[in-house]
CSV table of C-alpha atoms in Angstrom, one decimal:
chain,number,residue,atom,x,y,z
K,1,UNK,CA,-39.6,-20.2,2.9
K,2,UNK,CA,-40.8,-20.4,-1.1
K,3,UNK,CA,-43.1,-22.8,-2.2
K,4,UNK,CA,-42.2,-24.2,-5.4
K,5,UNK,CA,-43.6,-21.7,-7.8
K,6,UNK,CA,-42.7,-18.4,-5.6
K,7,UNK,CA,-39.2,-20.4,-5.8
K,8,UNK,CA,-39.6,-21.1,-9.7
K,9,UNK,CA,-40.3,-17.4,-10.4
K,10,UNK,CA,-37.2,-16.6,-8.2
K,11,UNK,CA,-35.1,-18.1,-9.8
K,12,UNK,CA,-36.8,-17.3,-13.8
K,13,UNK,CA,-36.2,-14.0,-12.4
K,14,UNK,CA,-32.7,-14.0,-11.7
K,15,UNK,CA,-32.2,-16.1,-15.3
K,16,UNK,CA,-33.5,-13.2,-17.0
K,17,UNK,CA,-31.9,-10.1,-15.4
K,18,UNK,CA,-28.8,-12.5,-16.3
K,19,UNK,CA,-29.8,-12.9,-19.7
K,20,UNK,CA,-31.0,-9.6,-20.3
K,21,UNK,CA,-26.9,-8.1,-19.7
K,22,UNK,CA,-26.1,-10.7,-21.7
K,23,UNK,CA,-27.9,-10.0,-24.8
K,24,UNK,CA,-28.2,-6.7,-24.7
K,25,UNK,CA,-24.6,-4.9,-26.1
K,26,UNK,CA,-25.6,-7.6,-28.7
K,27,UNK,CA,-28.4,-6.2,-29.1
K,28,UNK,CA,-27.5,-2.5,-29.4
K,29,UNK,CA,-24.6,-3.0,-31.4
K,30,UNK,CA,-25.5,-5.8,-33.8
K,31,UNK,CA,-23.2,-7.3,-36.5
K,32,UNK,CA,-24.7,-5.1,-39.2
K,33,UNK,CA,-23.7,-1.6,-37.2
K,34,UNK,CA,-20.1,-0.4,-37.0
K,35,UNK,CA,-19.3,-0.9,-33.2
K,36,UNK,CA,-18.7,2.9,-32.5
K,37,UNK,CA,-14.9,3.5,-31.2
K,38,UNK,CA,-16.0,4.7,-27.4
K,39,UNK,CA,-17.5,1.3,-26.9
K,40,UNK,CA,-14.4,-0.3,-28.0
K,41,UNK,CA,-12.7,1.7,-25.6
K,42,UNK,CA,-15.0,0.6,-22.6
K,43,UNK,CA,-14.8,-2.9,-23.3
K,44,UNK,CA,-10.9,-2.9,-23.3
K,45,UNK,CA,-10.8,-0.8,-20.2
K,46,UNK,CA,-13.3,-1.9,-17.8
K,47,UNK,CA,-13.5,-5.6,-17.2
K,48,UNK,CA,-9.9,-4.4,-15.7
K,49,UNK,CA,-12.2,-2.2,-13.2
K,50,UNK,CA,-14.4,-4.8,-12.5
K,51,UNK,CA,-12.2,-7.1,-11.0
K,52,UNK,CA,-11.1,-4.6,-7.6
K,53,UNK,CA,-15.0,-3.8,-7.9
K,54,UNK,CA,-16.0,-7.5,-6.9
K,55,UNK,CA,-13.4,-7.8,-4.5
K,56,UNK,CA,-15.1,-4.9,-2.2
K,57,UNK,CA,-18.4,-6.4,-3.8
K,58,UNK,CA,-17.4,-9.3,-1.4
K,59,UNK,CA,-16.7,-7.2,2.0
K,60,UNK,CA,-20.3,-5.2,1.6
K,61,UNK,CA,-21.8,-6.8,4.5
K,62,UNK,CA,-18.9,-6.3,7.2
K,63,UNK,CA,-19.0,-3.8,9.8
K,64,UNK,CA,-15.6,-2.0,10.5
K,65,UNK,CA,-16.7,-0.5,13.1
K,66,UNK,CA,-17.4,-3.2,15.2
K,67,UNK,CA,-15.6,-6.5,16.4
K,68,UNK,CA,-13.9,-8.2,14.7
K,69,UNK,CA,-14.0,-5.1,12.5
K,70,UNK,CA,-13.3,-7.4,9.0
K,71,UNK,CA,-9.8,-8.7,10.1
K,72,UNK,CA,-10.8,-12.6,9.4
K,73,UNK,CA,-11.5,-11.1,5.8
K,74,UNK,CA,-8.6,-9.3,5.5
K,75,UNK,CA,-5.9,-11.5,6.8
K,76,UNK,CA,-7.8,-14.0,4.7
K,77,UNK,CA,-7.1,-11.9,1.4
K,78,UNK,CA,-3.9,-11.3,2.3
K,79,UNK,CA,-3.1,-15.2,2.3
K,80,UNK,CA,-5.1,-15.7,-1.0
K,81,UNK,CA,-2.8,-12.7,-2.5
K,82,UNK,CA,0.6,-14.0,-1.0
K,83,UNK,CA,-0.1,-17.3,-1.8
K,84,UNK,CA,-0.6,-17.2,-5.4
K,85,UNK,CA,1.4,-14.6,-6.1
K,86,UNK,CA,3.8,-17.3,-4.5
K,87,UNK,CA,2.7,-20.1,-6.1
K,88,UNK,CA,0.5,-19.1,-9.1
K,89,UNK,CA,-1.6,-21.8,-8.7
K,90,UNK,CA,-5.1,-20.5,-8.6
K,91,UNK,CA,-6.8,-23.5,-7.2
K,92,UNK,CA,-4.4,-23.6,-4.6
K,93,UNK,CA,-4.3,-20.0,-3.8
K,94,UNK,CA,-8.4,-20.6,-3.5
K,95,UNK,CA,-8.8,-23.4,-1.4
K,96,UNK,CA,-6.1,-22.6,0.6
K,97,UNK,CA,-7.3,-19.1,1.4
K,98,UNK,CA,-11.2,-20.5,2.1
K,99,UNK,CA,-10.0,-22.8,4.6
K,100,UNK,CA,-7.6,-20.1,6.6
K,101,UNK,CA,-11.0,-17.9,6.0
K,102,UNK,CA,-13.0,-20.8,7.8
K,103,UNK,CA,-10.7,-21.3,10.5
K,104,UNK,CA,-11.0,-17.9,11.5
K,105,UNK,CA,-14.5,-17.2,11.1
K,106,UNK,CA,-15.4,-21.0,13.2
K,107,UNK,CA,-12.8,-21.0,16.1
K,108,UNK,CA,-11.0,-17.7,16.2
K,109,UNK,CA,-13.2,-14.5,15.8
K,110,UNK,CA,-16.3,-16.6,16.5
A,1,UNK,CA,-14.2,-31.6,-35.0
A,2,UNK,CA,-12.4,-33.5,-32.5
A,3,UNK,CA,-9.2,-31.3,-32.3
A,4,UNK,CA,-11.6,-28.2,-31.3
A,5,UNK,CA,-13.0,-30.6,-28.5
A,6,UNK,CA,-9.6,-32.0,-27.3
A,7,UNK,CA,-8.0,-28.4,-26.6
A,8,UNK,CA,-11.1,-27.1,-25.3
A,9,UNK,CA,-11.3,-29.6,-22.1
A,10,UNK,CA,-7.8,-28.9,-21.7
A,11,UNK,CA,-7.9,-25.2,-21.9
A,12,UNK,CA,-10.7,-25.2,-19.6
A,13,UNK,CA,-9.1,-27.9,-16.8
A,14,UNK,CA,-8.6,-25.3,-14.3
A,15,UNK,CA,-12.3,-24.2,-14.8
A,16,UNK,CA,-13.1,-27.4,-13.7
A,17,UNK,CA,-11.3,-27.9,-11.2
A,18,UNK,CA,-12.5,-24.2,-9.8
A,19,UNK,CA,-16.2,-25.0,-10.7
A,20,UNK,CA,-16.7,-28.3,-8.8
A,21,UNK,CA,-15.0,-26.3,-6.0
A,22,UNK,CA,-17.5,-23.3,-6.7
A,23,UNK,CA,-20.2,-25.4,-7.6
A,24,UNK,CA,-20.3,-27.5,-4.3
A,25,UNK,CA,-20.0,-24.5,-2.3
A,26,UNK,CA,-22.9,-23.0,-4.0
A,27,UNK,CA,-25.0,-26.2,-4.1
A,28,UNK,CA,-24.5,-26.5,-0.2
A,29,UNK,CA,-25.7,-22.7,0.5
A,30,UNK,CA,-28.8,-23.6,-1.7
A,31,UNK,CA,-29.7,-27.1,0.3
A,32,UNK,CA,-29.2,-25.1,3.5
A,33,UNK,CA,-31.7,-23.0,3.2
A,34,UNK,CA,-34.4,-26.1,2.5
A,35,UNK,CA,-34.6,-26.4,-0.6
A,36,UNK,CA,-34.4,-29.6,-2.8
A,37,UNK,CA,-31.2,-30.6,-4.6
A,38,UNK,CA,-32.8,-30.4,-8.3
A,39,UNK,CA,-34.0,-26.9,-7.2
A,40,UNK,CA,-30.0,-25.7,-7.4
A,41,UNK,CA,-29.4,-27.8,-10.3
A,42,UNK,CA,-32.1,-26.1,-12.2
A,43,UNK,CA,-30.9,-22.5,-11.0
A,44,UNK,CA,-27.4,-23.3,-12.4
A,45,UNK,CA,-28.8,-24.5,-15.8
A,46,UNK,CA,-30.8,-21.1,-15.8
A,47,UNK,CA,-28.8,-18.6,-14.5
A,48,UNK,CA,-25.2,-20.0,-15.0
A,49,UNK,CA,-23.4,-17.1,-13.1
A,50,UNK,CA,-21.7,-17.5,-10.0
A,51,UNK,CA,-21.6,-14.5,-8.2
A,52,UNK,CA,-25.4,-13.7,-9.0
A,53,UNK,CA,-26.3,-16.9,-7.6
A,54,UNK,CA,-24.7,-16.7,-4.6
A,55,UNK,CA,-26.6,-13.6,-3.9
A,56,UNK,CA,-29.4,-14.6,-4.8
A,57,UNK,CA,-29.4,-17.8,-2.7
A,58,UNK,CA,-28.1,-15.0,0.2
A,59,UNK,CA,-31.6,-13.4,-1.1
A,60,UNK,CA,-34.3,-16.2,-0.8
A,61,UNK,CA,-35.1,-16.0,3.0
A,62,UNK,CA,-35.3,-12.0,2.3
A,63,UNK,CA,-38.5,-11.7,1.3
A,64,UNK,CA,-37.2,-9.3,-1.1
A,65,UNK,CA,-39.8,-8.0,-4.0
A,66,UNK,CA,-39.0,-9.1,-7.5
A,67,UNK,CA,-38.5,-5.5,-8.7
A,68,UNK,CA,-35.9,-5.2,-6.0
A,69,UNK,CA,-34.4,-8.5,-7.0
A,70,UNK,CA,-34.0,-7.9,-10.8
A,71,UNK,CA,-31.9,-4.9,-10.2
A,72,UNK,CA,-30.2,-6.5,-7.8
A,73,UNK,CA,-29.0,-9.4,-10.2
A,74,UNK,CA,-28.6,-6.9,-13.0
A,75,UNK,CA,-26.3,-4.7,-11.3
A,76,UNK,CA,-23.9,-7.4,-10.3
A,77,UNK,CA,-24.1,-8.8,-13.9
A,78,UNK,CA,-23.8,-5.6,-15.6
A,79,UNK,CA,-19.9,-6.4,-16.3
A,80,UNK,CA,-21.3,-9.5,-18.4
A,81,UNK,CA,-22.2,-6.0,-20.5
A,82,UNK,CA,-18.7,-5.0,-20.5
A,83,UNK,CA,-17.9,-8.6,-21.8
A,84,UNK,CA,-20.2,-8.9,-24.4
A,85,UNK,CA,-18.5,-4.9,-25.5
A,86,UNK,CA,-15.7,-6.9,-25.5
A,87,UNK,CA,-16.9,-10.3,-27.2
A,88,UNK,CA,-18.9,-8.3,-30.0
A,89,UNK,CA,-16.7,-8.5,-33.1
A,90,UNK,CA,-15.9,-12.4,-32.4
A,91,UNK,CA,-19.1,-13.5,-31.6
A,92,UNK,CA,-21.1,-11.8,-34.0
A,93,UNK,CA,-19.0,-14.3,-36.7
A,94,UNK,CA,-20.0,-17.1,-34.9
A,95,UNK,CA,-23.5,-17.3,-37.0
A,96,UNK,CA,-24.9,-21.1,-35.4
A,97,UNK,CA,-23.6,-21.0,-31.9
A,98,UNK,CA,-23.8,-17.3,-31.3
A,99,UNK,CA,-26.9,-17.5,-28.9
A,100,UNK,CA,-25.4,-19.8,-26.8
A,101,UNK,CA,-22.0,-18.6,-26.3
A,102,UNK,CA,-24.1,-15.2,-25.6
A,103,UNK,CA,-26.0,-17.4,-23.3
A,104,UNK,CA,-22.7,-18.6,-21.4
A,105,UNK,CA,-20.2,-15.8,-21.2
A,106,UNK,CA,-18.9,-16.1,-17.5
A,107,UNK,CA,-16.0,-14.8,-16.3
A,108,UNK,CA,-14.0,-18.1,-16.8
A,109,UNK,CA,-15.3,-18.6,-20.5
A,110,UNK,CA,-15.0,-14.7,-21.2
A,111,UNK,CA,-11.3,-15.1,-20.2
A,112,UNK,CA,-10.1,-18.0,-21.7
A,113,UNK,CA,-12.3,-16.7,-25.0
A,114,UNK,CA,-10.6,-13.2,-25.3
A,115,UNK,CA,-7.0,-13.8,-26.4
A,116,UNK,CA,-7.8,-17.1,-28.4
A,117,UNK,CA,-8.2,-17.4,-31.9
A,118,UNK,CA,-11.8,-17.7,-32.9
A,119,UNK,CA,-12.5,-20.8,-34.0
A,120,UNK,CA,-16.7,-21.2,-33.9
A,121,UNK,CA,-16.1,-24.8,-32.6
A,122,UNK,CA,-13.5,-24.3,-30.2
A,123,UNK,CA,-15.4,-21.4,-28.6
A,124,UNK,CA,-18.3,-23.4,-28.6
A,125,UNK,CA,-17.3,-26.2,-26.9
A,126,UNK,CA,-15.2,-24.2,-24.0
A,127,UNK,CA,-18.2,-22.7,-23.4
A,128,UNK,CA,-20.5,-25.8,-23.2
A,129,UNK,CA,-17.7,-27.7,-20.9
A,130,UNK,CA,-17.3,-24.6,-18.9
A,131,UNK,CA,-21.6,-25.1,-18.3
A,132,UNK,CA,-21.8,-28.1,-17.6
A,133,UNK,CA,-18.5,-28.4,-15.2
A,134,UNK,CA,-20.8,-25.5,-12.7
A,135,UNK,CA,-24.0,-27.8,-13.6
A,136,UNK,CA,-22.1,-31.1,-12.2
A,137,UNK,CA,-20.5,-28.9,-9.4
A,138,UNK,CA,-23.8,-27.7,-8.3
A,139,UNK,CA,-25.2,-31.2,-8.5
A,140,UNK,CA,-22.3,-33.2,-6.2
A,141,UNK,CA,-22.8,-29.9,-3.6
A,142,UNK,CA,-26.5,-29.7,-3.5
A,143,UNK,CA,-26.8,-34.0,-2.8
A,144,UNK,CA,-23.5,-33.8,-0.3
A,145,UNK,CA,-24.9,-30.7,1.1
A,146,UNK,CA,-28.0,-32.1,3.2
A,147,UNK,CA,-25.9,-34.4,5.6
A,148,UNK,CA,-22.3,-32.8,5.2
A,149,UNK,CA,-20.3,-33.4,7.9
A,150,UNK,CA,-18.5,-30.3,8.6
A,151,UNK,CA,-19.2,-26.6,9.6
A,152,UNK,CA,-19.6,-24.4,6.6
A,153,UNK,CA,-19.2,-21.5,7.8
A,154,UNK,CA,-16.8,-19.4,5.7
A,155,UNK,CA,-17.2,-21.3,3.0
A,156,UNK,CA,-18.5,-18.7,0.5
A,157,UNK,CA,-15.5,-17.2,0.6
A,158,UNK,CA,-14.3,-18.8,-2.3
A,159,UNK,CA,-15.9,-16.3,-4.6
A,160,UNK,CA,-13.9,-13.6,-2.7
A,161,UNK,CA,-10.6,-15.6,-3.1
A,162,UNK,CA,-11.2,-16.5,-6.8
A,163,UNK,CA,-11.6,-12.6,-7.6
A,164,UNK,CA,-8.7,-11.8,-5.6
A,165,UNK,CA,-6.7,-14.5,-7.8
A,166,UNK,CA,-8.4,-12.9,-10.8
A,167,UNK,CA,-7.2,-9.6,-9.9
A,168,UNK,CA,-3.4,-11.1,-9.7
A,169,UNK,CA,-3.7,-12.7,-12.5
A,170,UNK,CA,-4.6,-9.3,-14.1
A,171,UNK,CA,-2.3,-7.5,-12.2
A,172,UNK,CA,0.3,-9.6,-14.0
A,173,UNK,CA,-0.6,-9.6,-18.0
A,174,UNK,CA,-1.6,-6.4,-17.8
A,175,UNK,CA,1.1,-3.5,-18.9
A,176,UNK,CA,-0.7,-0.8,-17.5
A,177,UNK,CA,-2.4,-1.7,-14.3
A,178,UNK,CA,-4.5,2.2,-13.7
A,179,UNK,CA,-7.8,0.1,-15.1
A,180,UNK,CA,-7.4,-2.5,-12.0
A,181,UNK,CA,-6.4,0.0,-9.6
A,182,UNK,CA,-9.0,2.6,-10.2
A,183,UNK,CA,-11.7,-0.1,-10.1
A,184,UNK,CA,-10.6,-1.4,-6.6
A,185,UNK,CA,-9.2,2.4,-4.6
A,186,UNK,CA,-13.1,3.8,-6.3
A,187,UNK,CA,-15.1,1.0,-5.1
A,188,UNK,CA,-13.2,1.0,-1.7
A,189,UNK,CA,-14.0,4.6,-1.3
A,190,UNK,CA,-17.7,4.6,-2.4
A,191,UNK,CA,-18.5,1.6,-0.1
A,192,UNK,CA,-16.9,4.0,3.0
A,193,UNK,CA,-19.0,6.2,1.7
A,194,UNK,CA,-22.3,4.8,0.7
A,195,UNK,CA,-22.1,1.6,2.3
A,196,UNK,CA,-24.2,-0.9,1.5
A,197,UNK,CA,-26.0,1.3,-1.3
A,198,UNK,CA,-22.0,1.6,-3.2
A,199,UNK,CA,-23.0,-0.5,-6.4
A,200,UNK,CA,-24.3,2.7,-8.2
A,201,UNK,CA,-22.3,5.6,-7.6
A,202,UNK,CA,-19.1,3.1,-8.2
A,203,UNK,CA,-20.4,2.1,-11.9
A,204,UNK,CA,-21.0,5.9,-12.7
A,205,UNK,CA,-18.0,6.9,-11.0
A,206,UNK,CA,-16.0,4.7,-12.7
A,207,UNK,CA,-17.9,4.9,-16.0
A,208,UNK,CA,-17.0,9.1,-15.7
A,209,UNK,CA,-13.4,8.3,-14.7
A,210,UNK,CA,-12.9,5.8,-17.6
A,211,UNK,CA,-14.5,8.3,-20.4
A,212,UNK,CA,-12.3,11.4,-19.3
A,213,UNK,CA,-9.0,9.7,-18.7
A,214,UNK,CA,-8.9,7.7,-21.8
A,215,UNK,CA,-5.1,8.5,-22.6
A,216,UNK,CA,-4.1,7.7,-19.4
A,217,UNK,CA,-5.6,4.4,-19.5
A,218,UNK,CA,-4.9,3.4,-22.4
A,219,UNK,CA,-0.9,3.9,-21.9
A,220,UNK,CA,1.4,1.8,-22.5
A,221,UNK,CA,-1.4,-1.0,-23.9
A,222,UNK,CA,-0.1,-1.2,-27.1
A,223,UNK,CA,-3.4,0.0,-28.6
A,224,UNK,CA,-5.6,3.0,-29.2
């Protein structure tokens, strides 16, 4: 475990690699440059890719190749997706995802 | 004054409602690993970004080097560059509050920000609300979390159901749907592939891919 400073530098760490993609298209392209048309492009187009990016972000740490091979996960996604596209309510489609999700994972594929 | 307020809390209801879900998740991961409650406060107030704090709390028993970490953290936030791309023209007119809504562009603020008319007060205060809803969430998880009374396992799955809702919610405004598709088939296939080292080769992949297929992404959007 951290003490309180490792802990404090930990976390004054993680604040600035934050900050740091934050700032910097700010930075590069400041409000006295023309913004040049291939960045415009990129910043219409890829917080679409990002999206299907942090899904798999999420599944990283799962082995396929062994049991239970990811299927809590994926039945779990499936619910989140049929559910909100049934109900488009995405606090719903969350919660009632998380707690399939935890069913599985504490009394099913334990 | 007050009109800007008054729309802002009720644009970004669902926000709260999804932050003090988020929040408490994230503020019981951060007790559980034996840390004091106004440890995950403060680590809201200085990171404010959801998905790099859940790894990051996933990181703390790790002994990971700092190095390691700040790349870490970067690469996950590096679409907050893509929404700053995004954000430049609108922000950069927003001359007294521009450092903080710089400071505060999540994915929740960046998405109710986008399509709205940009009004410096109104973007100002969504984004301020939008803070301190994942501040309070933190706080209510990080005091409950020490004696909760149920088995949290699972429980970070949230942040994978909240993307998946994102991605819907994409999948259904958006006229041409190659972006979302490319992003989720390209980082399926590099995580087969590279496995837990994926984050890379899927940014420059996709980076590539985006830069020579420009007309075919941009079909059908109704812009250049």
């Amino acid at each position: 475990m951290l003490d309180s400073i490792e802990l404090l530098i930990f976390l004054l760490i993680v604040s600035l690699a934050t900050l740091v993609s934050r700032v910097l298209p700010f930075v590069l392209f400041s409000s006295n440059r023309k913004i040049p048309n291939y960045v415009n492009y990129l910043g219409k187009v890829l917080p679409y890719c990002m999206t299907g990016f942090l899904i798999i972000y999420c599944l990283k740490d799962i082995s396929f190749t062994n049991y239970p091979f990811g299927i809590a996960e994926i039945i779990a996604i499936v619910c989140v997706a049929l559910l909100h596209i049934w109900k488009k309510k995405t606090i719903l489609s969350i919660i009632g995802g998380t707690i399939i999700y935890m069913i599985l994972v504490q009394f099913v594929f334990i | 004054m007050k009109s800007s307020f008054k729309k802002a809390f009720f644009d970004t209801l669902p926000v709260l409602a999804g932050f003090i879900v988020l929040g408490i998740a994230y503020g019981m991961l951060f007790v559980e690993k034996g840390y004091q409650w106004y440890y995950a406060v403060l680590s809201s107030l200085l990171i404010y970004a959801g998905s790099a704090q859940f790894v990051a709390v996933s990181l703390l028993a790790t002994n990971i080097n700092l190095i390691n970490l700040f790349l870490i953290i970067f690469v996950i936030n590096i679409r907050y560059i893509f929404y700053g791309i995004s954000m430049l023209n609108h922000y950069n007119k927003a001359n007294k509050v521009k450092s903080f809504l710089i400071f505060g562009l999540t994915d929740e603020t960046f998405a109710l920000l986008v399509d709205s008319k940009q009004d410096d007060k109104y973007m100002f205060f969504v984004t301020l609300l939008n803070y301190i809803y994942w501040a309070l969430g933190t706080f209510v998880g990080s005091i409950i979390g020490s004696d909760v009374v149920f088995n949290t396992k699972g429980l970070d799955f949230i942040l994978t159901a909240l993307f998946v809702t994102i991605f819907i919610n994409q999948w259904r405004k958006s006229k041409n749907r190659l972006p979302l598709l490319l992003g989720f088939i390209i980082s399926g296939v590099m995580l087969i592939i590279f496995k837990n080292y994926f984050i890379i080769p899927t940014l420059l992949v996709l980076l590539v891919v985006v830069l020579l297929f420009k007309n075919k992404l941009t079909e059908g959007s109704g812009d250049n």
